[in-house]
Amino acid sequence: MTKKENSGPKKEVQTLKGMRDLQGDDFFALQGFYDKAQEIALYYGFKPIETPILESEEIFTTSIGEGTDIIDKEMYAFRTKSGDKIAMRPEQTASLMRAYIEHGMQSEPQPIMLYHYGPVFRHDNPQAGRYRQFYQFDMDILGSEKSINDALVIKSAWAILEDSGATDLMVDINSIGDKECRAHYIRELTNYYKKHINDLGPIDKERLKNNPMRILDSKDEKTIALNENAPDAVTYLCSACKKHFKEVLEYLEGMNIPYRINKNLVRGLSYYTRTVFEIITIVDEKPLTVCGGGRYDYLGRELGSKKDIPAVGASFGVDRLLIQPWYKKHAPRFLKKPRMYFIQLGMDAKLKSLNVIDILRKCHMPISQSLSKDSLSSQLGYAEKLGVPYALIFGQKEAMENCVIIRDMKTRSQKTVKLKDLALY
Ligand code: ATP
Ligand code: MG
């Protein structure tokens, strides 16, 4: 290092743009949601899985598809020093399907119901509730094309939202058909946009070439107006797809889940077939998506399966959910309010302190402490401030006699308890 480089103040280190440290209440809020969502997912029959954050890049490029925001500009993809092309998962569905194929889950009784959660990465434009590392919770049913599974996924997601305090929810739903009927639809759609090509912005012009359905998802004002009169997918459904869609809607009606058919809903990923849906909440009179999903019957083949693997899933954007005004914060199960303040005085007591705390932990007594403090008054002050019902005082004398003093913080009455009797007490 040259002298010049060595001098001057060091630049402060900081997190990357769009990424953040989660601590305190923010950390607990996320864990609390995961706990609640898992509990509900387990009730409905989903089992847990955790897949790696890094995967081969092609798993995402072949499945999510070109012409999508994720593949065109948002995915963190790079080469390792040995030249492998890998990517940080921008979503969880493709990884899940990779796992299903890799572990031969097709030979188990079908369908396979799985939930998973964790961070996903997209080089998105950071703004309120939008990050480059954000958190998703997914529920998926693989190995069955039955419409009841579409309904089950929507119902489970709905239950998680209701339990989190959501009130004015609505399912936006559409069916984009299968290979056959969709090809017909895309032809009609392409013809329509070609007629109005001068109204399309540069991004949508490009999409017309490689992924015309994505134009329906455009955020361009002019295109949004044009989309009003675009042909809708439901008109072009073949009879099998029509029947499937009708059944899904009947299940929703049977469960009293309000829905509206949104003919422009295609979702931002290429692998969807038949059902696509979003669960919407209204914020400042505008619809906001808190959960999205759909059916992806051909994804398995695209990832190398010899047979079709019909599947359907839903995915929550957890960050966005946690900041909704109606969101009811769930506390994570492991978070216990301290019921006792541990106070120690003198070196002999300090030495044995951790053993006493271990006794308390083993009998599930949540405590708070400030082991690095020495004075009685400052420790008692903390206990008062916390409002814990009891303080445990462990001083020089108690350490010698293997006992502790339990102090009732309200009445200020004190009682001496032998260490060997503490758990029982
Ligand atoms: P958008 O159109 O808002 O970018 P999307 O179509 O990219 O959404 P999906 O791929 O469907 O989103 O992801 C599911 C959910 O993940 C979204 O409904 C949203 O709540 C959340 N989400 C997407 N991108 C981000 C982000 N950058 N930061 C936080 N949450 C996000
Ligand atoms: Mg996006």
CSV table of C-alpha atoms and ligand atoms in Angstrom, one decimal:
chain,number,residue,atom,x,y,z
A,1,MET,CA,0.0,0.0,0.0
A,2,THR,CA,1.3,3.5,-0.9
A,3,LYS,CA,1.6,6.2,1.7
A,4,LYS,CA,-1.2,8.2,0.1
A,5,GLU,CA,-3.7,5.3,0.2
A,6,ASN,CA,-3.0,4.9,3.9
A,7,SER,CA,-3.7,8.4,4.9
A,8,GLY,CA,-7.0,10.3,5.3
A,9,PRO,CA,-10.2,9.2,6.9
A,10,LYS,CA,-11.5,5.7,6.0
A,11,LYS,CA,-14.8,5.6,4.1
A,12,GLU,CA,-17.6,4.4,6.3
A,13,VAL,CA,-18.8,1.0,5.4
A,14,GLN,CA,-22.5,0.6,4.7
A,15,THR,CA,-25.1,-1.8,3.3
A,16,LEU,CA,-25.7,-1.9,-0.4
A,17,LYS,CA,-28.5,0.2,-1.9
A,18,GLY,CA,-31.9,-1.4,-1.4
A,19,MET,CA,-30.6,-3.7,1.3
A,20,ARG,CA,-30.9,-3.3,5.0
A,21,ASP,CA,-30.2,-4.8,8.4
A,22,LEU,CA,-33.2,-6.1,10.3
A,23,GLN,CA,-33.1,-5.6,14.0
A,24,GLY,CA,-35.3,-5.3,17.1
A,25,ASP,CA,-39.0,-4.9,16.3
A,26,ASP,CA,-38.4,-5.2,12.5
A,27,PHE,CA,-36.7,-8.6,13.0
A,28,PHE,CA,-39.4,-9.8,15.3
A,29,ALA,CA,-42.1,-8.7,13.0
A,30,LEU,CA,-40.7,-10.7,10.2
A,31,GLN,CA,-40.2,-13.8,12.3
A,32,GLY,CA,-43.7,-13.4,13.8
A,33,PHE,CA,-45.2,-13.3,10.3
A,34,TYR,CA,-43.2,-16.4,9.3
A,35,ASP,CA,-44.4,-18.2,12.5
A,36,LYS,CA,-48.1,-17.3,11.8
A,37,ALA,CA,-47.9,-18.1,8.1
A,38,GLN,CA,-46.2,-21.5,8.8
A,39,GLU,CA,-48.8,-22.4,11.4
A,40,ILE,CA,-51.6,-21.8,8.9
A,41,ALA,CA,-49.8,-23.5,6.0
A,42,LEU,CA,-49.3,-26.6,8.2
A,43,TYR,CA,-53.0,-26.6,9.1
A,44,TYR,CA,-53.9,-26.8,5.4
A,45,GLY,CA,-51.4,-29.6,4.8
A,46,PHE,CA,-48.3,-27.8,3.5
A,47,LYS,CA,-44.9,-29.2,4.5
A,48,PRO,CA,-41.7,-27.1,4.9
A,49,ILE,CA,-38.7,-27.0,2.5
A,50,GLU,CA,-35.8,-24.6,2.3
A,51,THR,CA,-33.8,-24.3,-0.9
A,52,PRO,CA,-30.5,-22.6,-1.4
A,53,ILE,CA,-30.3,-18.9,-2.2
A,54,LEU,CA,-27.8,-19.6,-5.1
A,55,GLU,CA,-28.8,-21.7,-8.0
A,56,SER,CA,-27.6,-22.2,-11.6
A,57,GLU,CA,-28.6,-19.1,-13.6
A,58,GLU,CA,-30.4,-21.1,-16.2
A,59,ILE,CA,-33.0,-22.4,-13.7
A,60,PHE,CA,-34.3,-18.9,-13.6
A,61,THR,CA,-33.7,-17.7,-17.2
A,62,THR,CA,-35.4,-20.7,-18.7
A,63,SER,CA,-38.4,-20.6,-16.3
A,64,ILE,CA,-39.1,-17.0,-15.7
A,65,GLY,CA,-38.4,-16.1,-19.3
A,66,GLU,CA,-37.1,-13.2,-21.4
A,67,GLY,CA,-39.2,-10.1,-21.7
A,68,THR,CA,-39.9,-10.1,-18.0
A,69,ASP,CA,-38.6,-7.4,-15.6
A,70,ILE,CA,-36.8,-10.0,-13.6
A,71,ILE,CA,-34.7,-11.6,-16.3
A,72,ASP,CA,-34.2,-8.5,-18.4
A,73,LYS,CA,-32.9,-6.3,-15.7
A,74,GLU,CA,-33.4,-7.4,-12.1
A,75,MET,CA,-31.6,-10.7,-11.5
A,76,TYR,CA,-28.3,-10.8,-9.7
A,77,ALA,CA,-26.4,-13.2,-11.9
A,78,PHE,CA,-22.6,-13.6,-12.0
A,79,ARG,CA,-19.8,-16.0,-12.8
A,80,THR,CA,-17.9,-17.7,-10.0
A,81,LYS,CA,-14.1,-17.7,-10.1
A,82,SER,CA,-14.2,-21.2,-11.7
A,83,GLY,CA,-16.6,-19.9,-14.4
A,84,ASP,CA,-20.0,-21.3,-13.3
A,85,LYS,CA,-22.9,-19.1,-14.1
A,86,ILE,CA,-25.0,-18.7,-11.0
A,87,ALA,CA,-27.8,-16.4,-9.8
A,88,MET,CA,-29.3,-15.3,-6.5
A,89,ARG,CA,-32.9,-16.4,-6.5
A,90,PRO,CA,-35.2,-13.6,-7.6
A,91,GLU,CA,-38.2,-15.8,-6.6
A,92,GLN,CA,-38.8,-19.2,-5.1
A,93,THR,CA,-41.0,-21.2,-7.5
A,94,ALA,CA,-38.3,-22.3,-9.9
A,95,SER,CA,-36.1,-23.5,-7.1
A,96,LEU,CA,-39.0,-25.4,-5.7
A,97,MET,CA,-39.7,-27.2,-9.0
A,98,ARG,CA,-35.9,-27.9,-9.3
A,99,ALA,CA,-36.1,-29.6,-5.9
A,100,TYR,CA,-39.2,-31.6,-6.8
A,101,ILE,CA,-37.5,-33.0,-9.9
A,102,GLU,CA,-34.1,-33.5,-8.3
A,103,HIS,CA,-35.6,-35.5,-5.4
A,104,GLY,CA,-37.9,-37.6,-7.6
A,105,MET,CA,-41.0,-36.4,-5.7
A,106,GLN,CA,-43.0,-37.5,-8.6
A,107,SER,CA,-42.8,-41.1,-7.3
A,108,GLU,CA,-44.4,-40.1,-4.0
A,109,PRO,CA,-48.2,-39.8,-3.5
A,110,GLN,CA,-49.4,-36.7,-5.3
A,111,PRO,CA,-49.8,-33.9,-4.9
A,112,ILE,CA,-46.8,-32.6,-2.9
A,113,MET,CA,-47.7,-29.5,-0.8
A,114,LEU,CA,-44.8,-27.4,0.2
A,115,TYR,CA,-44.2,-24.0,1.8
A,116,HIS,CA,-41.0,-22.1,1.9
A,117,TYR,CA,-39.8,-18.6,2.9
A,118,GLY,CA,-36.7,-16.4,2.9
A,119,PRO,CA,-34.9,-13.6,1.1
A,120,VAL,CA,-35.1,-13.1,-2.6
A,121,PHE,CA,-33.0,-10.7,-4.6
A,122,ARG,CA,-34.0,-8.3,-7.4
A,123,HIS,CA,-32.1,-5.3,-8.8
A,124,ASP,CA,-35.3,-3.3,-8.5
A,125,ASN,CA,-35.6,0.5,-8.0
A,126,PRO,CA,-35.6,0.9,-4.2
A,127,GLN,CA,-38.5,2.9,-2.7
A,128,ALA,CA,-40.9,2.6,0.3
A,129,GLY,CA,-41.6,-1.1,0.8
A,130,ARG,CA,-39.5,-2.1,-2.3
A,131,TYR,CA,-36.0,-3.4,-1.7
A,132,ARG,CA,-33.3,-5.4,-3.5
A,133,GLN,CA,-33.2,-8.0,-0.9
A,134,PHE,CA,-36.8,-8.7,0.2
A,135,TYR,CA,-38.7,-11.5,1.8
A,136,GLN,CA,-41.2,-13.9,0.4
A,137,PHE,CA,-43.4,-16.6,1.8
A,138,ASP,CA,-44.6,-19.2,-0.7
A,139,MET,CA,-47.1,-22.1,-0.7
A,140,ASP,CA,-47.2,-24.5,-3.6
A,141,ILE,CA,-49.0,-27.7,-4.6
A,142,LEU,CA,-47.1,-29.8,-7.2
A,143,GLY,CA,-48.2,-32.8,-9.1
A,144,SER,CA,-52.0,-32.2,-9.7
A,145,GLU,CA,-53.9,-30.2,-12.2
A,146,LYS,CA,-57.2,-30.3,-10.2
A,147,SER,CA,-58.9,-27.0,-9.7
A,148,ILE,CA,-59.4,-27.7,-6.0
A,149,ASN,CA,-55.6,-27.0,-5.5
A,150,ASP,CA,-55.9,-23.5,-7.0
A,151,ALA,CA,-58.7,-22.9,-4.6
A,152,LEU,CA,-56.7,-24.4,-1.7
A,153,VAL,CA,-53.7,-22.2,-2.4
A,154,ILE,CA,-55.9,-19.0,-2.6
A,155,LYS,CA,-57.8,-20.0,0.6
A,156,SER,CA,-54.6,-20.6,2.6
A,157,ALA,CA,-53.2,-17.3,1.5
A,158,TRP,CA,-56.5,-15.6,2.3
A,159,ALA,CA,-56.5,-17.1,5.8
A,160,ILE,CA,-53.0,-15.8,6.5
A,161,LEU,CA,-54.0,-12.3,5.4
A,162,GLU,CA,-57.3,-12.4,7.5
A,163,ASP,CA,-55.3,-13.6,10.5
A,164,SER,CA,-53.0,-10.7,10.0
A,165,GLY,CA,-55.8,-8.1,10.3
A,166,ALA,CA,-56.6,-7.5,6.6
A,167,THR,CA,-60.2,-6.5,6.0
A,168,ASP,CA,-61.0,-5.2,2.5
A,169,LEU,CA,-59.4,-7.9,0.5
A,170,MET,CA,-60.3,-8.9,-3.1
A,171,VAL,CA,-59.0,-11.6,-5.4
A,172,ASP,CA,-58.1,-10.4,-8.9
A,173,ILE,CA,-58.2,-13.5,-11.1
A,174,ASN,CA,-57.8,-14.5,-14.7
A,175,SER,CA,-57.1,-17.6,-16.8
A,176,ILE,CA,-54.5,-17.4,-19.5
A,177,GLY,CA,-55.2,-20.9,-20.8
A,178,ASP,CA,-52.9,-23.7,-21.8
A,179,LYS,CA,-50.5,-24.2,-24.7
A,180,GLU,CA,-53.2,-24.5,-27.3
A,181,CYS,CA,-55.7,-21.9,-26.4
A,182,ARG,CA,-53.0,-19.4,-25.4
A,183,ALA,CA,-51.3,-19.6,-28.8
A,184,HIS,CA,-54.5,-18.6,-30.3
A,185,TYR,CA,-55.0,-15.8,-27.8
A,186,ILE,CA,-51.4,-14.5,-28.3
A,187,ARG,CA,-52.0,-14.3,-32.0
A,188,GLU,CA,-55.1,-12.1,-31.5
A,189,LEU,CA,-53.3,-10.0,-29.0
A,190,THR,CA,-50.3,-9.5,-31.3
A,191,ASN,CA,-52.7,-8.4,-34.1
A,192,TYR,CA,-54.4,-6.0,-31.8
A,193,TYR,CA,-51.1,-4.3,-30.7
A,194,LYS,CA,-49.7,-4.3,-34.3
A,195,LYS,CA,-52.7,-2.2,-35.3
A,196,HIS,CA,-51.9,0.3,-32.5
A,197,ILE,CA,-48.1,0.0,-32.7
A,198,ASN,CA,-47.7,3.8,-32.7
A,199,ASP,CA,-49.2,4.0,-29.3
A,200,LEU,CA,-46.7,1.7,-27.8
A,201,GLY,CA,-43.6,2.9,-25.9
A,202,PRO,CA,-40.2,1.5,-26.7
A,203,ILE,CA,-40.4,-1.2,-23.9
A,204,ASP,CA,-43.8,-2.4,-25.0
A,205,LYS,CA,-42.7,-2.5,-28.7
A,206,GLU,CA,-39.8,-4.7,-27.6
A,207,ARG,CA,-42.3,-6.9,-25.7
A,208,LEU,CA,-44.5,-7.2,-28.7
A,209,LYS,CA,-41.6,-9.1,-30.3
A,210,ASN,CA,-40.7,-11.5,-27.5
A,211,ASN,CA,-43.5,-11.6,-25.0
A,212,PRO,CA,-46.7,-9.8,-26.1
A,213,MET,CA,-48.7,-10.9,-23.1
A,214,ARG,CA,-46.4,-8.8,-20.9
A,215,ILE,CA,-47.8,-5.7,-22.5
A,216,LEU,CA,-51.0,-6.2,-20.5
A,217,ASP,CA,-48.9,-5.7,-17.4
A,218,SER,CA,-47.3,-2.4,-18.7
A,219,LYS,CA,-47.0,0.6,-16.4
A,220,ASP,CA,-47.0,3.0,-19.4
A,221,GLU,CA,-50.1,5.4,-19.3
A,222,LYS,CA,-50.7,5.1,-23.0
A,223,THR,CA,-50.5,1.3,-23.0
A,224,ILE,CA,-52.8,1.1,-20.0
A,225,ALA,CA,-55.4,3.0,-22.0
A,226,LEU,CA,-54.8,0.7,-25.0
A,227,ASN,CA,-55.2,-2.4,-22.8
A,228,GLU,CA,-58.8,-1.4,-21.9
A,229,ASN,CA,-59.9,-2.7,-25.3
A,230,ALA,CA,-57.4,-5.5,-25.8
A,231,PRO,CA,-58.8,-9.0,-26.5
A,232,ASP,CA,-59.3,-10.9,-23.2
A,233,ALA,CA,-57.9,-14.4,-22.6
A,234,VAL,CA,-61.0,-15.9,-21.2
A,235,THR,CA,-62.8,-15.6,-24.6
A,236,TYR,CA,-60.1,-17.8,-26.2
A,237,LEU,CA,-60.1,-20.6,-23.6
A,238,CYS,CA,-60.5,-24.1,-24.8
A,239,SER,CA,-63.3,-26.2,-23.2
A,240,ALA,CA,-60.9,-27.9,-20.7
A,241,CYS,CA,-59.4,-24.6,-19.6
A,242,LYS,CA,-62.9,-23.0,-19.4
A,243,LYS,CA,-64.1,-25.8,-17.2
A,244,HIS,CA,-61.1,-25.6,-14.9
A,245,PHE,CA,-61.5,-21.8,-14.5
A,246,LYS,CA,-65.2,-22.1,-13.8
A,247,GLU,CA,-64.5,-24.7,-11.1
A,248,VAL,CA,-61.9,-22.4,-9.4
A,249,LEU,CA,-64.4,-19.6,-9.4
A,250,GLU,CA,-67.1,-21.9,-7.9
A,251,TYR,CA,-64.8,-22.9,-5.1
A,252,LEU,CA,-64.1,-19.2,-4.3
A,253,GLU,CA,-67.9,-18.6,-4.3
A,254,GLY,CA,-68.3,-21.6,-2.0
A,255,MET,CA,-65.8,-20.1,0.4
A,256,ASN,CA,-67.2,-16.6,0.2
A,257,ILE,CA,-64.0,-15.2,-1.1
A,258,PRO,CA,-64.8,-12.1,-3.2
A,259,TYR,CA,-63.2,-12.0,-6.6
A,260,ARG,CA,-63.2,-10.1,-9.8
A,261,ILE,CA,-62.1,-11.3,-13.2
A,262,ASN,CA,-59.3,-9.0,-14.3
A,263,LYS,CA,-58.8,-9.6,-18.0
A,264,ASN,CA,-55.4,-7.8,-18.0
A,265,LEU,CA,-53.9,-9.9,-15.3
A,266,VAL,CA,-51.1,-11.9,-16.6
A,267,ARG,CA,-48.4,-11.5,-13.9
A,268,GLY,CA,-44.8,-10.8,-14.4
A,269,LEU,CA,-43.5,-14.3,-15.0
A,270,SER,CA,-43.6,-16.3,-18.2
A,271,TYR,CA,-44.2,-19.7,-16.7
A,272,TYR,CA,-47.9,-19.3,-15.8
A,273,THR,CA,-50.7,-21.3,-17.4
A,274,ARG,CA,-54.5,-21.2,-16.7
A,275,THR,CA,-55.2,-19.6,-13.3
A,276,VAL,CA,-53.3,-16.4,-12.4
A,277,PHE,CA,-54.4,-14.3,-9.4
A,278,GLU,CA,-53.4,-11.6,-7.0
A,279,ILE,CA,-54.8,-10.7,-3.6
A,280,ILE,CA,-55.4,-7.0,-3.5
A,281,THR,CA,-55.9,-4.6,-0.6
A,282,ILE,CA,-56.9,-1.0,-1.1
A,283,VAL,CA,-54.4,1.6,0.2
A,284,ASP,CA,-55.1,5.3,-0.4
A,285,GLU,CA,-57.9,4.3,-2.8
A,286,LYS,CA,-55.5,2.4,-5.0
A,287,PRO,CA,-55.2,-1.4,-5.3
A,288,LEU,CA,-52.0,-2.9,-3.8
A,289,THR,CA,-51.0,-6.5,-4.4
A,290,VAL,CA,-49.9,-8.3,-1.2
A,291,CYS,CA,-50.0,-11.8,-2.6
A,292,GLY,CA,-49.7,-13.2,-6.1
A,293,GLY,CA,-49.6,-16.5,-7.8
A,294,GLY,CA,-51.0,-18.9,-10.3
A,295,ARG,CA,-50.7,-22.2,-12.1
A,296,TYR,CA,-47.5,-23.3,-13.8
A,297,ASP,CA,-48.2,-26.6,-15.5
A,298,TYR,CA,-45.2,-26.5,-17.9
A,299,LEU,CA,-42.5,-25.3,-15.6
A,300,GLY,CA,-41.5,-28.9,-14.8
A,301,ARG,CA,-40.8,-29.8,-18.4
A,302,GLU,CA,-38.9,-26.5,-19.0
A,303,LEU,CA,-36.6,-27.5,-16.1
A,304,GLY,CA,-35.9,-30.9,-17.6
A,305,SER,CA,-38.7,-33.2,-16.3
A,306,LYS,CA,-39.7,-35.9,-18.8
A,307,LYS,CA,-43.4,-35.6,-17.8
A,308,ASP,CA,-45.6,-32.6,-17.2
A,309,ILE,CA,-45.7,-31.5,-13.5
A,310,PRO,CA,-48.9,-29.5,-13.1
A,311,ALA,CA,-48.6,-27.2,-10.2
A,312,VAL,CA,-50.0,-24.1,-8.6
A,313,GLY,CA,-48.7,-21.7,-6.0
A,314,ALA,CA,-48.9,-18.3,-4.2
A,315,SER,CA,-46.3,-16.0,-3.0
A,316,PHE,CA,-46.4,-13.2,-0.4
A,317,GLY,CA,-44.3,-10.1,-0.5
A,318,VAL,CA,-43.7,-10.0,3.2
A,319,ASP,CA,-42.1,-6.6,3.5
A,320,ARG,CA,-45.1,-4.9,1.9
A,321,LEU,CA,-47.5,-6.7,4.1
A,322,LEU,CA,-45.8,-5.7,7.3
A,323,ILE,CA,-46.2,-2.0,6.6
A,324,GLN,CA,-49.9,-2.1,5.9
A,325,PRO,CA,-51.9,0.1,8.3
A,326,TRP,CA,-54.2,-2.9,9.1
A,327,TYR,CA,-51.4,-5.3,9.7
A,328,LYS,CA,-51.6,-7.0,13.1
A,329,LYS,CA,-48.1,-7.7,14.3
A,330,HIS,CA,-47.6,-11.3,15.3
A,331,ALA,CA,-44.9,-11.9,18.0
A,332,PRO,CA,-42.6,-14.8,17.2
A,333,ARG,CA,-43.1,-17.8,19.4
A,334,PHE,CA,-39.6,-17.7,20.9
A,335,LEU,CA,-40.0,-14.1,22.1
A,336,LYS,CA,-41.0,-14.2,25.8
A,337,LYS,CA,-41.6,-11.1,27.9
A,338,PRO,CA,-39.1,-11.1,30.8
A,339,ARG,CA,-40.8,-12.0,34.1
A,340,MET,CA,-37.8,-11.6,36.3
A,341,TYR,CA,-34.8,-9.3,36.5
A,342,PHE,CA,-31.5,-10.9,37.4
A,343,ILE,CA,-29.4,-8.8,39.7
A,344,GLN,CA,-25.8,-9.8,40.8
A,345,LEU,CA,-23.4,-8.2,43.2
A,346,GLY,CA,-19.8,-8.9,43.7
A,347,MET,CA,-17.2,-11.1,41.9
A,348,ASP,CA,-18.3,-14.4,43.6
A,349,ALA,CA,-21.8,-13.9,42.5
A,350,LYS,CA,-20.8,-12.9,39.0
A,351,LEU,CA,-18.8,-16.1,38.7
A,352,LYS,CA,-21.8,-18.2,39.5
A,353,SER,CA,-24.3,-16.0,37.7
A,354,LEU,CA,-24.5,-17.9,34.4
A,355,ASN,CA,-25.2,-21.2,36.3
A,356,VAL,CA,-28.1,-19.6,38.1
A,357,ILE,CA,-29.4,-18.2,34.8
A,358,ASP,CA,-29.1,-21.7,33.3
A,359,ILE,CA,-31.4,-23.0,36.1
A,360,LEU,CA,-34.0,-20.3,35.2
A,361,ARG,CA,-33.7,-21.1,31.5
A,362,LYS,CA,-34.3,-24.8,32.0
A,363,CYS,CA,-37.5,-24.1,34.0
A,364,HIS,CA,-38.6,-21.7,31.2
A,365,MET,CA,-38.4,-18.5,33.2
A,366,PRO,CA,-37.7,-15.6,30.8
A,367,ILE,CA,-35.4,-13.1,32.4
A,368,SER,CA,-33.6,-9.9,31.7
A,369,GLN,CA,-30.2,-8.9,33.1
A,370,SER,CA,-27.3,-6.5,32.9
A,371,LEU,CA,-24.4,-8.7,33.9
A,372,SER,CA,-21.9,-6.0,33.0
A,373,LYS,CA,-23.3,-3.6,35.6
A,374,ASP,CA,-22.0,-3.7,39.2
A,375,SER,CA,-24.2,-1.5,41.4
A,376,LEU,CA,-27.4,-2.6,43.0
A,377,SER,CA,-29.2,0.7,42.5
A,378,SER,CA,-28.6,0.9,38.7
A,379,GLN,CA,-29.7,-2.8,38.3
A,380,LEU,CA,-32.8,-2.2,40.5
A,381,GLY,CA,-33.5,0.9,38.4
A,382,TYR,CA,-33.5,-1.2,35.2
A,383,ALA,CA,-35.9,-3.6,36.8
A,384,GLU,CA,-38.3,-0.8,37.7
A,385,LYS,CA,-38.1,0.6,34.2
A,386,LEU,CA,-38.9,-2.8,32.6
A,387,GLY,CA,-41.8,-3.3,34.9
A,388,VAL,CA,-41.0,-6.9,35.6
A,389,PRO,CA,-43.0,-8.5,38.5
A,390,TYR,CA,-39.9,-10.0,40.2
A,391,ALA,CA,-36.2,-9.4,40.7
A,392,LEU,CA,-33.8,-12.1,41.6
A,393,ILE,CA,-30.9,-10.8,43.8
A,394,PHE,CA,-27.7,-12.8,43.8
A,395,GLY,CA,-25.0,-11.2,46.1
A,396,GLN,CA,-21.8,-12.1,47.8
A,397,LYS,CA,-23.6,-13.7,50.7
A,398,GLU,CA,-26.1,-15.6,48.5
A,399,ALA,CA,-23.3,-16.9,46.4
A,400,MET,CA,-21.5,-18.3,49.5
A,401,GLU,CA,-24.7,-19.9,50.8
A,402,ASN,CA,-26.0,-21.1,47.5
A,403,CYS,CA,-29.2,-19.3,47.6
A,404,VAL,CA,-31.0,-16.3,46.0
A,405,ILE,CA,-33.3,-13.5,47.1
A,406,ILE,CA,-36.6,-13.2,45.2
A,407,ARG,CA,-38.0,-9.8,45.4
A,408,ASP,CA,-41.6,-8.9,44.6
A,409,MET,CA,-41.3,-5.6,42.8
A,410,LYS,CA,-44.7,-4.4,43.7
A,411,THR,CA,-44.9,-5.2,47.5
A,412,ARG,CA,-41.1,-5.1,47.9
A,413,SER,CA,-41.3,-8.2,50.0
A,414,GLN,CA,-38.3,-10.5,49.7
A,415,LYS,CA,-37.8,-14.2,50.2
A,416,THR,CA,-34.7,-16.4,50.3
A,417,VAL,CA,-34.7,-19.5,48.2
A,418,LYS,CA,-32.0,-22.2,48.1
A,419,LEU,CA,-30.5,-22.7,44.6
A,420,LYS,CA,-31.4,-26.4,44.7
A,421,ASP,CA,-35.1,-25.4,45.3
A,422,LEU,CA,-35.1,-22.6,42.7
A,423,ALA,CA,-36.5,-24.6,39.8
A,424,LEU,CA,-39.3,-25.9,42.0
A,425,TYR,CA,-40.0,-22.4,43.4
B,1,ATP,P1,-44.3,-5.4,-9.0
B,1,ATP,O1,-45.1,-5.3,-10.3
B,1,ATP,O2,-44.8,-4.6,-7.8
B,1,ATP,O3,-42.8,-5.2,-9.2
B,1,ATP,P2,-43.9,-8.2,-9.2
B,1,ATP,O4,-44.8,-8.6,-10.2
B,1,ATP,O5,-42.5,-8.0,-9.5
B,1,ATP,O6,-44.5,-6.9,-8.5
B,1,ATP,P3,-44.0,-10.7,-7.9
B,1,ATP,O7,-42.9,-11.3,-8.7
B,1,ATP,O8,-45.4,-11.2,-8.2
B,1,ATP,O9,-44.0,-9.1,-7.9
B,1,ATP,O10,-43.7,-11.0,-6.4
B,1,ATP,C1,-44.7,-11.2,-5.4
B,1,ATP,C2,-44.7,-10.1,-4.4
B,1,ATP,O11,-43.4,-9.7,-3.9
B,1,ATP,C3,-45.3,-8.8,-4.9
B,1,ATP,O12,-46.7,-8.8,-4.8
B,1,ATP,C4,-44.7,-7.7,-3.9
B,1,ATP,O13,-45.5,-7.7,-2.7
B,1,ATP,C5,-43.4,-8.3,-3.5
B,1,ATP,N1,-42.3,-7.6,-4.2
B,1,ATP,C6,-41.9,-7.7,-5.5
B,1,ATP,N2,-40.8,-6.9,-5.7
B,1,ATP,C7,-40.5,-6.4,-4.5
B,1,ATP,C8,-39.4,-5.6,-4.0
B,1,ATP,N3,-38.5,-5.1,-4.8
B,1,ATP,N4,-39.4,-5.3,-2.7
B,1,ATP,C9,-40.3,-5.8,-1.8
B,1,ATP,N5,-41.3,-6.5,-2.2
B,1,ATP,C10,-41.4,-6.9,-3.5
B,2,MG,MG,-41.3,-6.3,-10.1
